[in-house]
mmCIF file of N, CA and C in Angstrom:
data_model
loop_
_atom_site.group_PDB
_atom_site.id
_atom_site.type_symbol
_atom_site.label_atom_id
_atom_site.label_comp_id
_atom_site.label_asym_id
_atom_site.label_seq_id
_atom_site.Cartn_x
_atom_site.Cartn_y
_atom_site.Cartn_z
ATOM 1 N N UNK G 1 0.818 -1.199 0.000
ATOM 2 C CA UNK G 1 0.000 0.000 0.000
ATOM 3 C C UNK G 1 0.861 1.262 0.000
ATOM 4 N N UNK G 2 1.415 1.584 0.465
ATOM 5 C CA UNK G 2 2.844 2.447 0.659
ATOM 6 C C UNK G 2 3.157 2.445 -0.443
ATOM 7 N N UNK G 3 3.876 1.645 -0.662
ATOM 8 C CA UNK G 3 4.320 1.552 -2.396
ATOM 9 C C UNK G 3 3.846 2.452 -3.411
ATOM 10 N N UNK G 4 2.223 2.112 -3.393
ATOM 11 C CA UNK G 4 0.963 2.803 -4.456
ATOM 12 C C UNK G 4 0.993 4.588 -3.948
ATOM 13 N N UNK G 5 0.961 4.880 -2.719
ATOM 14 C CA UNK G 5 0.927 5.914 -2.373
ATOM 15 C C UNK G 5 2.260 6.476 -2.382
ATOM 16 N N UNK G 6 3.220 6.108 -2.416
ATOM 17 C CA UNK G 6 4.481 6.754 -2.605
ATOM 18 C C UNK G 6 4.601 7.088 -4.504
ATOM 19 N N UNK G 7 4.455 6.085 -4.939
ATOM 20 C CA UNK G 7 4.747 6.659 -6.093
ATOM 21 C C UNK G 7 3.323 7.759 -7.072
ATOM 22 N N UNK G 8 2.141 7.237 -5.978
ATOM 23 C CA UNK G 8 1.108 8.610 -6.509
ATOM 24 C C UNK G 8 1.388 9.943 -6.155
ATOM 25 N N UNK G 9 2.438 10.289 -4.571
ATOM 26 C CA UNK G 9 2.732 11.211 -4.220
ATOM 27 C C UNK G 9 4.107 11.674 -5.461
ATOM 28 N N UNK G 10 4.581 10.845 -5.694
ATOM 29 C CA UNK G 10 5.739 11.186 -6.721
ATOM 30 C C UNK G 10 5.017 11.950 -7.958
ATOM 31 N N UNK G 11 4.363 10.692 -8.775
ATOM 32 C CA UNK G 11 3.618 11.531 -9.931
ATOM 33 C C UNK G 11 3.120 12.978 -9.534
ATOM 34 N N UNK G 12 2.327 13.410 -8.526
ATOM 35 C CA UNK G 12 1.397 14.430 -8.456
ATOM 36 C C UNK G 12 2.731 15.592 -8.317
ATOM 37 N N UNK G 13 3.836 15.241 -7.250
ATOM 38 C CA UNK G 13 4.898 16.363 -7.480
ATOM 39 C C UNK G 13 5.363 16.657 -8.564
ATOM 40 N N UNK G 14 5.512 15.472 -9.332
ATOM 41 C CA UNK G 14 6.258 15.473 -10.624
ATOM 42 C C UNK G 14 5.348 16.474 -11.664
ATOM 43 N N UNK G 15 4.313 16.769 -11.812
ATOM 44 C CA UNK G 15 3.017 17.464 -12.237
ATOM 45 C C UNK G 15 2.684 18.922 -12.052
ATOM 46 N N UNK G 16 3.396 18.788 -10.587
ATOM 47 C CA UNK G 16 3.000 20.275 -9.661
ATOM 48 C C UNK G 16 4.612 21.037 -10.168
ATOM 49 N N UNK G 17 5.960 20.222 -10.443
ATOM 50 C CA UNK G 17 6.870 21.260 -11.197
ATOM 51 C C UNK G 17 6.625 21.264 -12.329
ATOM 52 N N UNK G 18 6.107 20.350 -13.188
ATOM 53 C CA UNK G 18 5.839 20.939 -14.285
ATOM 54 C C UNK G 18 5.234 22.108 -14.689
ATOM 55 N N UNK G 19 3.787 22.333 -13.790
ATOM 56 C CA UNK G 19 2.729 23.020 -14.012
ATOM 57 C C UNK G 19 3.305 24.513 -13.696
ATOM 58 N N UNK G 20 4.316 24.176 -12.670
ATOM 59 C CA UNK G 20 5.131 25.675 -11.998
ATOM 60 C C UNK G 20 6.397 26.302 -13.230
ATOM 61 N N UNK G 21 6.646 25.417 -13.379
ATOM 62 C CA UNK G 21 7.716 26.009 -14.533
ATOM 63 C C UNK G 21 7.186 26.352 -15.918
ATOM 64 N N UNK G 22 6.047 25.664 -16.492
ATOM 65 C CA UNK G 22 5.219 26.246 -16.969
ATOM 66 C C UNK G 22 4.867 27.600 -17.054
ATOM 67 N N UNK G 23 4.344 27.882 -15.598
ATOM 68 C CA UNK G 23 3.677 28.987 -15.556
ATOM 69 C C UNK G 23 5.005 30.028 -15.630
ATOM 70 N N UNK G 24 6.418 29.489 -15.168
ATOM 71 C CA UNK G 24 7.233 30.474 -15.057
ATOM 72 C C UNK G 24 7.865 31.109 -16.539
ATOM 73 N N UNK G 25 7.975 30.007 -17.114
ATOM 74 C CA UNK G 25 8.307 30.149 -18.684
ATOM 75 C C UNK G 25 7.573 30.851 -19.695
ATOM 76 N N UNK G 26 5.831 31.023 -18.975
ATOM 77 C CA UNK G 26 4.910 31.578 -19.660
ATOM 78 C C UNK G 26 5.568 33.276 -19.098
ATOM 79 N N UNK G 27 5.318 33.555 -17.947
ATOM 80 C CA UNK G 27 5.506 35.244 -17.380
ATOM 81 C C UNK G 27 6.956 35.243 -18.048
ATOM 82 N N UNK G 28 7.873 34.360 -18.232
ATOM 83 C CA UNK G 28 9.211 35.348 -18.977
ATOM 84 C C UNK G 28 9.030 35.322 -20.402
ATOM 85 N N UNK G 29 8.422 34.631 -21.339
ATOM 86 C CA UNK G 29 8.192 35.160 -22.365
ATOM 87 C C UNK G 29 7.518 36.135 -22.971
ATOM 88 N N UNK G 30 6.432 36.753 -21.892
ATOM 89 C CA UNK G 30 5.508 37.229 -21.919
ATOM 90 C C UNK G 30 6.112 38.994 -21.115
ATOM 91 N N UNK G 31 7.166 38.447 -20.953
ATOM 92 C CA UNK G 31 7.898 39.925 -19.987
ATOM 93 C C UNK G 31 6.748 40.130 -18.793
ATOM 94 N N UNK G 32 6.266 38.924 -18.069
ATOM 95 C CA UNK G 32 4.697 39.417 -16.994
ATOM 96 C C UNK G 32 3.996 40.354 -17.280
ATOM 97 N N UNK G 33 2.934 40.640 -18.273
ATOM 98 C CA UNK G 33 1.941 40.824 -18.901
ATOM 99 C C UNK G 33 0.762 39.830 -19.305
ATOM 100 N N UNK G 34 -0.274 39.732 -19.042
ATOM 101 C CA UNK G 34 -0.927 38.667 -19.681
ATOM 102 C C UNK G 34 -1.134 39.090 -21.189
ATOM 103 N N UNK G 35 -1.314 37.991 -21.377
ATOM 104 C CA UNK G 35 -2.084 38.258 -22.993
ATOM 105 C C UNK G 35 -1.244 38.554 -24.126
ATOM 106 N N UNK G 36 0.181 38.572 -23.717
ATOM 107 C CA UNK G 36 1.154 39.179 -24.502
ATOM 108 C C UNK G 36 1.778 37.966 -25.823
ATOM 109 N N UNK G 37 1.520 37.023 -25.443
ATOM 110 C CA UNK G 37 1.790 35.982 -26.248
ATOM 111 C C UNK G 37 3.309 35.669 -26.114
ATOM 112 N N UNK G 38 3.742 35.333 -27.557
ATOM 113 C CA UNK G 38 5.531 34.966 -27.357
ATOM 114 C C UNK G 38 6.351 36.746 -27.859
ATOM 115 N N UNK G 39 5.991 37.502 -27.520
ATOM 116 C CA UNK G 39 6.873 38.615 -27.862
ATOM 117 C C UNK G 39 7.548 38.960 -26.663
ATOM 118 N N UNK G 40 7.829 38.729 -25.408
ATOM 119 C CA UNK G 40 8.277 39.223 -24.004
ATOM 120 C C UNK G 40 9.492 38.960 -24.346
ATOM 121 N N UNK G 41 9.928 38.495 -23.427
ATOM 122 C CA UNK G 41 11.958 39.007 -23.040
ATOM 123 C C UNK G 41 12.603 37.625 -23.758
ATOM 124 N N UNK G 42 12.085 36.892 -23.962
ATOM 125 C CA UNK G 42 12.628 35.412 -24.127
ATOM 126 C C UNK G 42 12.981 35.457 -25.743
ATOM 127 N N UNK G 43 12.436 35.722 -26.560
ATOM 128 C CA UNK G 43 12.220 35.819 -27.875
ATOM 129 C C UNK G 43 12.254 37.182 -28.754
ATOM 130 N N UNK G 44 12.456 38.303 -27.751
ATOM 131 C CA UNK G 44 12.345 39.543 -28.759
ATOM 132 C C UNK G 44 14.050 39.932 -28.853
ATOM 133 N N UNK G 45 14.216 40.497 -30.250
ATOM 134 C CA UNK G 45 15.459 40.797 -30.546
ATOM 135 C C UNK G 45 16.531 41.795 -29.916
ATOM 136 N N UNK G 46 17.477 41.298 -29.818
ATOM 137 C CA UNK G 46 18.562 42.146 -28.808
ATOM 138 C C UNK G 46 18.278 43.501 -28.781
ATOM 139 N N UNK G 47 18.209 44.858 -27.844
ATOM 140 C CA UNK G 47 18.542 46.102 -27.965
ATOM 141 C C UNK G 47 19.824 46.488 -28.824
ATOM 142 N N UNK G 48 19.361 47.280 -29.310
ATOM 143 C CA UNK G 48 21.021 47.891 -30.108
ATOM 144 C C UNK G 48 22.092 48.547 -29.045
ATOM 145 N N UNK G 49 23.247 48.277 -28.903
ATOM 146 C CA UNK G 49 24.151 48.693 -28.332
ATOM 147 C C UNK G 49 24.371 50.552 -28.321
ATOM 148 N N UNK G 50 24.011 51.033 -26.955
ATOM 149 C CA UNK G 50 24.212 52.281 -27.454
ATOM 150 C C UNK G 50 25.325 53.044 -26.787
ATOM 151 N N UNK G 51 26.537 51.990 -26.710
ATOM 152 C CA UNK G 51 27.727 52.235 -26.181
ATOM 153 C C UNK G 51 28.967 51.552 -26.797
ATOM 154 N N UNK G 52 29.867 52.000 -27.291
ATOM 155 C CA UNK G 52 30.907 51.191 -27.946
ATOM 156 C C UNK G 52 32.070 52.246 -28.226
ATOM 157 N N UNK G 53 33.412 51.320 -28.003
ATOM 158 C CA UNK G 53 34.498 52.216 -28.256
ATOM 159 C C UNK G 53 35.065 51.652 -29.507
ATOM 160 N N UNK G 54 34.821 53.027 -30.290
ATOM 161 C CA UNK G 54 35.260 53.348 -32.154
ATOM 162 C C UNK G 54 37.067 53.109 -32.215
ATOM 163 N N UNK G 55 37.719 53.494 -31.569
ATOM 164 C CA UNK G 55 39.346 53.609 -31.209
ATOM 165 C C UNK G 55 39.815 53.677 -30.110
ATOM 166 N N UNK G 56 40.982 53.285 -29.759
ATOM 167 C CA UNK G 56 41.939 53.815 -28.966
ATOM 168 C C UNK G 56 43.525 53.881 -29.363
ATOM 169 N N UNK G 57 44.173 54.455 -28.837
ATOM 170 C CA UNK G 57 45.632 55.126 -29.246
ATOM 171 C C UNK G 57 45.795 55.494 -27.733
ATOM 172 N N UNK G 58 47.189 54.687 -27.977
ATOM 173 C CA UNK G 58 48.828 54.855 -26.527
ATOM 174 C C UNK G 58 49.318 56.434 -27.340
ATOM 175 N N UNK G 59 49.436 57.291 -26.548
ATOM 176 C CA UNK G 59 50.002 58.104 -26.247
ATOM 177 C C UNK G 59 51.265 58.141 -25.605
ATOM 178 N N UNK G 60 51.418 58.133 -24.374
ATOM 179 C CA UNK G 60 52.638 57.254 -23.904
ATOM 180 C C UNK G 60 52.663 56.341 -23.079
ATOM 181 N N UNK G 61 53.019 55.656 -21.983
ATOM 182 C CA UNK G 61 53.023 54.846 -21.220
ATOM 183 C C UNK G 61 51.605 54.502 -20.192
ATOM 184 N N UNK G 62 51.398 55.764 -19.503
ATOM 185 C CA UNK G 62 50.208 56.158 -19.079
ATOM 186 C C UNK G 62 49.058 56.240 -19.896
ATOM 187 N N UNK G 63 49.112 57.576 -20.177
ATOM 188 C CA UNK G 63 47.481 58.241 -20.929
ATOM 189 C C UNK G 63 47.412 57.375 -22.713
ATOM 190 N N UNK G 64 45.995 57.559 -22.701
ATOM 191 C CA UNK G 64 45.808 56.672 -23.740
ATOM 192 C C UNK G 64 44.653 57.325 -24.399
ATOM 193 N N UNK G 65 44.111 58.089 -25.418
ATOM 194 C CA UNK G 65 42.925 58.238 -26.580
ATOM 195 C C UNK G 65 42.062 57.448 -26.771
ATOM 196 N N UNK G 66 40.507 58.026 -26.388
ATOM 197 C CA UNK G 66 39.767 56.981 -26.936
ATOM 198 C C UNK G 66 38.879 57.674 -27.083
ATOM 199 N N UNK G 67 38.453 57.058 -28.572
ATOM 200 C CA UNK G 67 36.839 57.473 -29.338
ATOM 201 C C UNK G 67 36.224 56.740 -28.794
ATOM 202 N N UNK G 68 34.497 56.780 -28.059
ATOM 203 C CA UNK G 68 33.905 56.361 -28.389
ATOM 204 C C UNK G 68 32.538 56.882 -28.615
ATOM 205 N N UNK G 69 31.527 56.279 -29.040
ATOM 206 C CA UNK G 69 30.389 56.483 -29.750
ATOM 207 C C UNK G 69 28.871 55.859 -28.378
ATOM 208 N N UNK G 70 27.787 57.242 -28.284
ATOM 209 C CA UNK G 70 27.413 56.837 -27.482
ATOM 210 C C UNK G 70 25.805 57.297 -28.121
ATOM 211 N N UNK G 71 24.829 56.621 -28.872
ATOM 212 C CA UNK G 71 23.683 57.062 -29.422
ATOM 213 C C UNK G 71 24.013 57.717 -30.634
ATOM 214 N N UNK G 72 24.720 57.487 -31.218
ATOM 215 C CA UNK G 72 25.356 57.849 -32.661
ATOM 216 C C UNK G 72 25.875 59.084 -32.215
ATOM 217 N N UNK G 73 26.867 59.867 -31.412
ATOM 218 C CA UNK G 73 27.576 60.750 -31.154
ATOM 219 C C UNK G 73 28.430 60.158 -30.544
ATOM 220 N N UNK G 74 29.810 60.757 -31.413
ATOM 221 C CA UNK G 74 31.370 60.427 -30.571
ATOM 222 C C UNK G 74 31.727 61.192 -29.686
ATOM 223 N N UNK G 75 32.716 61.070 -28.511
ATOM 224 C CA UNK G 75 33.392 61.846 -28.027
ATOM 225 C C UNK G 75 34.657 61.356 -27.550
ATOM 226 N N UNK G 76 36.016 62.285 -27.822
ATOM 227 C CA UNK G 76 37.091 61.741 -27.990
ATOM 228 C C UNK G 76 37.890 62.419 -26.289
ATOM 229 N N UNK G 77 37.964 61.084 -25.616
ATOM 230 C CA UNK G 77 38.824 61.075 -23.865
ATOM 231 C C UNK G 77 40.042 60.650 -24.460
ATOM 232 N N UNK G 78 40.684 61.668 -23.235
ATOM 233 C CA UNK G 78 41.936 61.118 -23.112
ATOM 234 C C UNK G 78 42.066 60.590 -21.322
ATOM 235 N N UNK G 79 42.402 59.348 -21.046
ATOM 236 C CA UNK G 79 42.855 58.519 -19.919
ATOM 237 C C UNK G 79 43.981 58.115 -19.700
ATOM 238 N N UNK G 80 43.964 58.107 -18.203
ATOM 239 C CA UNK G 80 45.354 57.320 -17.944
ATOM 240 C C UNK G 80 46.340 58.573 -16.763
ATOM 241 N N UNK G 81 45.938 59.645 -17.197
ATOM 242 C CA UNK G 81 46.888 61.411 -16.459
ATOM 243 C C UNK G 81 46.017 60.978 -15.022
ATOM 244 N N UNK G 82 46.647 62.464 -14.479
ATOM 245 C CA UNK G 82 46.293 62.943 -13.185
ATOM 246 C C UNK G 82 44.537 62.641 -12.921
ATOM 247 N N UNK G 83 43.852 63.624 -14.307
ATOM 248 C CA UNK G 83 42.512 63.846 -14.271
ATOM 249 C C UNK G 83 42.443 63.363 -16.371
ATOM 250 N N UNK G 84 41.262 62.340 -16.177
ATOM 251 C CA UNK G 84 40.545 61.960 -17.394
ATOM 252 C C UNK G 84 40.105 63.622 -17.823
ATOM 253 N N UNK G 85 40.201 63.442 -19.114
ATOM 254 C CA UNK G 85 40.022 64.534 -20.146
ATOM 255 C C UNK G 85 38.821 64.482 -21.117
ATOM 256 N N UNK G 86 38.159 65.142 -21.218
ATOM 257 C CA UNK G 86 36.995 65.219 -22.704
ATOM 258 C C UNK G 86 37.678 66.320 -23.286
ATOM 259 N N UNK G 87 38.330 65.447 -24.841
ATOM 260 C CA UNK G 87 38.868 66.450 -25.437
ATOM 261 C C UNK G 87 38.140 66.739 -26.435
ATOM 262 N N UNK G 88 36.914 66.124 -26.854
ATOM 263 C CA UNK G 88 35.743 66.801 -27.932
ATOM 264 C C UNK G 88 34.341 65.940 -27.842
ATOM 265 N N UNK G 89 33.624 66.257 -27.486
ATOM 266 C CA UNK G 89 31.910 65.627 -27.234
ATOM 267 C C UNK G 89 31.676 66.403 -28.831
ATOM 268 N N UNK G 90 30.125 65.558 -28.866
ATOM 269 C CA UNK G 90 29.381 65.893 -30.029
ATOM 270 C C UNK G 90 30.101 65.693 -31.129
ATOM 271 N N UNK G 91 30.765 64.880 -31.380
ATOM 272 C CA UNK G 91 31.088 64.772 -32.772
ATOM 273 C C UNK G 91 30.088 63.617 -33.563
ATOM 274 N N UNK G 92 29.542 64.594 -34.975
ATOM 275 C CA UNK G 92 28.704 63.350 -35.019
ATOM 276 C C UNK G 92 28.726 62.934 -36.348
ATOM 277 N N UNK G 93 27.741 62.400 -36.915
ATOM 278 C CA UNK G 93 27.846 61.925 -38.567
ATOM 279 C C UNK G 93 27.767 62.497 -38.973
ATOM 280 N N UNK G 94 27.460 63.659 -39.329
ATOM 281 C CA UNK G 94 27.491 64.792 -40.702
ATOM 282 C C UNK G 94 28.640 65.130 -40.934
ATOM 283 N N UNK G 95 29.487 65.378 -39.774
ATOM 284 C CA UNK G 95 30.958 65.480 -39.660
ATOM 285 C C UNK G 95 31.936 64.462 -40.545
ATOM 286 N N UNK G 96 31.320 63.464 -40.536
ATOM 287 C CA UNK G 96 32.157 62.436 -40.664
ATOM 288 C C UNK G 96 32.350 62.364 -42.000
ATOM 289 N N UNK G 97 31.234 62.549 -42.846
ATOM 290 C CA UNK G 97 30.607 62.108 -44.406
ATOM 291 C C UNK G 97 31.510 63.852 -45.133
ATOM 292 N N UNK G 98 31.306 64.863 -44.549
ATOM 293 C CA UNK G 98 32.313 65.608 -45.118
ATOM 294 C C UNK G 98 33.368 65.545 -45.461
ATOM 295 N N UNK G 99 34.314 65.843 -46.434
ATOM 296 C CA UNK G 99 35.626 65.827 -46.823
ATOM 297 C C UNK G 99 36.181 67.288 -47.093
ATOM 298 N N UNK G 100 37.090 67.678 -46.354
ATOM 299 C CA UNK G 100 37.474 69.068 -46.133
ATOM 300 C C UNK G 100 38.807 68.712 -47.395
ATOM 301 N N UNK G 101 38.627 70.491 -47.995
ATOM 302 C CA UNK G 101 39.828 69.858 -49.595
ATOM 303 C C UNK G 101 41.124 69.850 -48.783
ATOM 304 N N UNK G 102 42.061 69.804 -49.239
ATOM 305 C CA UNK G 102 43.555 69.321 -48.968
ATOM 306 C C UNK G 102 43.934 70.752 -49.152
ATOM 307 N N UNK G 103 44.520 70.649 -47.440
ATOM 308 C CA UNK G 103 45.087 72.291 -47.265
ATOM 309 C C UNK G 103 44.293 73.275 -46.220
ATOM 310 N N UNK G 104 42.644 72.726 -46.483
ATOM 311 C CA UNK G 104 42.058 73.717 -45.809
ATOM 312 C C UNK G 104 42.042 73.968 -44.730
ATOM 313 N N UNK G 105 41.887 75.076 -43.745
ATOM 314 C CA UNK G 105 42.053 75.165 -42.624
ATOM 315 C C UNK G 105 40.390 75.002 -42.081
ATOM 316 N N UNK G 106 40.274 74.464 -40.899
ATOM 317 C CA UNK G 106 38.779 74.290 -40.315
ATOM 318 C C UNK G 106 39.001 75.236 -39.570
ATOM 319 N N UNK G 107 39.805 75.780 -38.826
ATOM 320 C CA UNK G 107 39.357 77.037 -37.774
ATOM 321 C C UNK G 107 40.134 78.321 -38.616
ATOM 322 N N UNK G 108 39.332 79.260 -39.090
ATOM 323 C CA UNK G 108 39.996 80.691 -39.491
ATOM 324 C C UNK G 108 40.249 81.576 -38.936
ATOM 325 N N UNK G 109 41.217 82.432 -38.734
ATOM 326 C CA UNK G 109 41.770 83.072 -37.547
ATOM 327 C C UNK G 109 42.567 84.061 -38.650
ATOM 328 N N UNK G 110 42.377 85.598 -38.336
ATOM 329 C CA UNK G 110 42.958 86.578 -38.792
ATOM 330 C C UNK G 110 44.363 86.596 -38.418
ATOM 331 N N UNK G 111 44.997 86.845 -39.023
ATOM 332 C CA UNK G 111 46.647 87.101 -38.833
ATOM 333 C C UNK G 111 46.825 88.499 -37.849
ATOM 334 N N UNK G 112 47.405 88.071 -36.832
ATOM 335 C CA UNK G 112 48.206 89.473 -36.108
ATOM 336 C C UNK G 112 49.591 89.778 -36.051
ATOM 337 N N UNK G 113 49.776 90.775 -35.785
ATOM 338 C CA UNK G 113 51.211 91.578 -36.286
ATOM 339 C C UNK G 113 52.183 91.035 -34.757
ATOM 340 N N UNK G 114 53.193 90.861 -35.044
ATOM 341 C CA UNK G 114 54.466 90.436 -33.956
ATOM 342 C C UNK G 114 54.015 91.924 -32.749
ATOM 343 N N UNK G 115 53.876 91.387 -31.847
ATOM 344 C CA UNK G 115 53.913 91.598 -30.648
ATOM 345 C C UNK G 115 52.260 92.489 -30.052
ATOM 346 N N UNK G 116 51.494 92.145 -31.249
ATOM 347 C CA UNK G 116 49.916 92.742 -31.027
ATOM 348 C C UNK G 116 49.241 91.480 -30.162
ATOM 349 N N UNK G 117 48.606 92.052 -29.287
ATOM 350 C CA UNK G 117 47.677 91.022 -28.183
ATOM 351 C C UNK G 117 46.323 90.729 -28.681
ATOM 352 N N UNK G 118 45.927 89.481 -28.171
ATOM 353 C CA UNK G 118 44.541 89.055 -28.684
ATOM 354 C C UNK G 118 43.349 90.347 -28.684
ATOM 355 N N UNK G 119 42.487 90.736 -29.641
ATOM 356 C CA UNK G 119 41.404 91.797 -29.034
ATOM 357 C C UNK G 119 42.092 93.144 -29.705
ATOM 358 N N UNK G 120 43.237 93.434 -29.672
ATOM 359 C CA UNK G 120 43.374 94.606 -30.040
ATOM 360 C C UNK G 120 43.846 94.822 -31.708
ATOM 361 N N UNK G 121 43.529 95.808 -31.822
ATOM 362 C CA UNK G 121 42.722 95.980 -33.501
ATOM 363 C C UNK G 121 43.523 96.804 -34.436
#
C-alpha cells in the first residue's frame, strides 16, 4: 500500500513542477503581462548597443585616446593622467561624411602683427 501511495505522491509532485515552470516560462516570455503571447523578453530581438568604443591610441606609457560612440555621437577622452580629459563631445555623422579639400584650414583666424595682443585691432 505504501508503495501505491508513494509513487502517486511522486507523480502528483512530478506534475506540480511541471505546471510551476510552466507557468514560469509563460511570465518570462511574456515579460509578466498577460495576454502578450511569445513577444516578451525570451524571444524579442537584442537592444542595439548604445555604447561602444570606435578607437583607442597609446600616447605614452600612461594616458591613452579613446573614441567612443554613445547614441550615434562620438566623443574623444583622453585617460590614464592625473585627471581623465573630454577632449571633444558631439562629434557626429554629418561630420564624418564631409571631406574638407587638402590644405584647408577648419578654424579661421585673422593674422596678427608680432607683438599685437589678442582683441586689439
Amino acid at each position: 500500500m505504501w508503495d501505491v501511495l508513494s509513487w502517486l505522491f511522486f507523480i502528483v509532485f512530478i506534475a506540480g513542477l511541471i505546471v510551476v515552470g510552466g507557468l514560469l516560462i509563460r511570465g518570462y516570455m511574456t515579460g509578466g503581462t498577460p495576454g502578450a503571447g511569445l513577444t516578451g523578453t525570451l524571444f524579442a530581438p537584442k537592444p542595439d548597443k548604445r555604447l561602444e568604443v570606435v578607437d583607442q591610441a597609446n600616447i605614452d606609457g600612461r594616458r591613452r585616446l579613446v573614441l567612443i560612440r554613445r547614441d550615434k555621437v562620438e566623443h574623444l577622452i583622453m585617460t590614464g593622467g592625473p585627471v581623465d580629459v573630454v577632449i571633444e563631445t558631439g562629434i557626429g555623422e554629418a561630420r564624418r561624411g564631409e571631406a574638407d579639400e587638402p590644405g584647408s584650414a577648419t578654424i579661421v583666424r585673422t593674422p596678427r602683427r608680432f607683438g599685437q595682443a589678442v582683441g586689439e585691432g
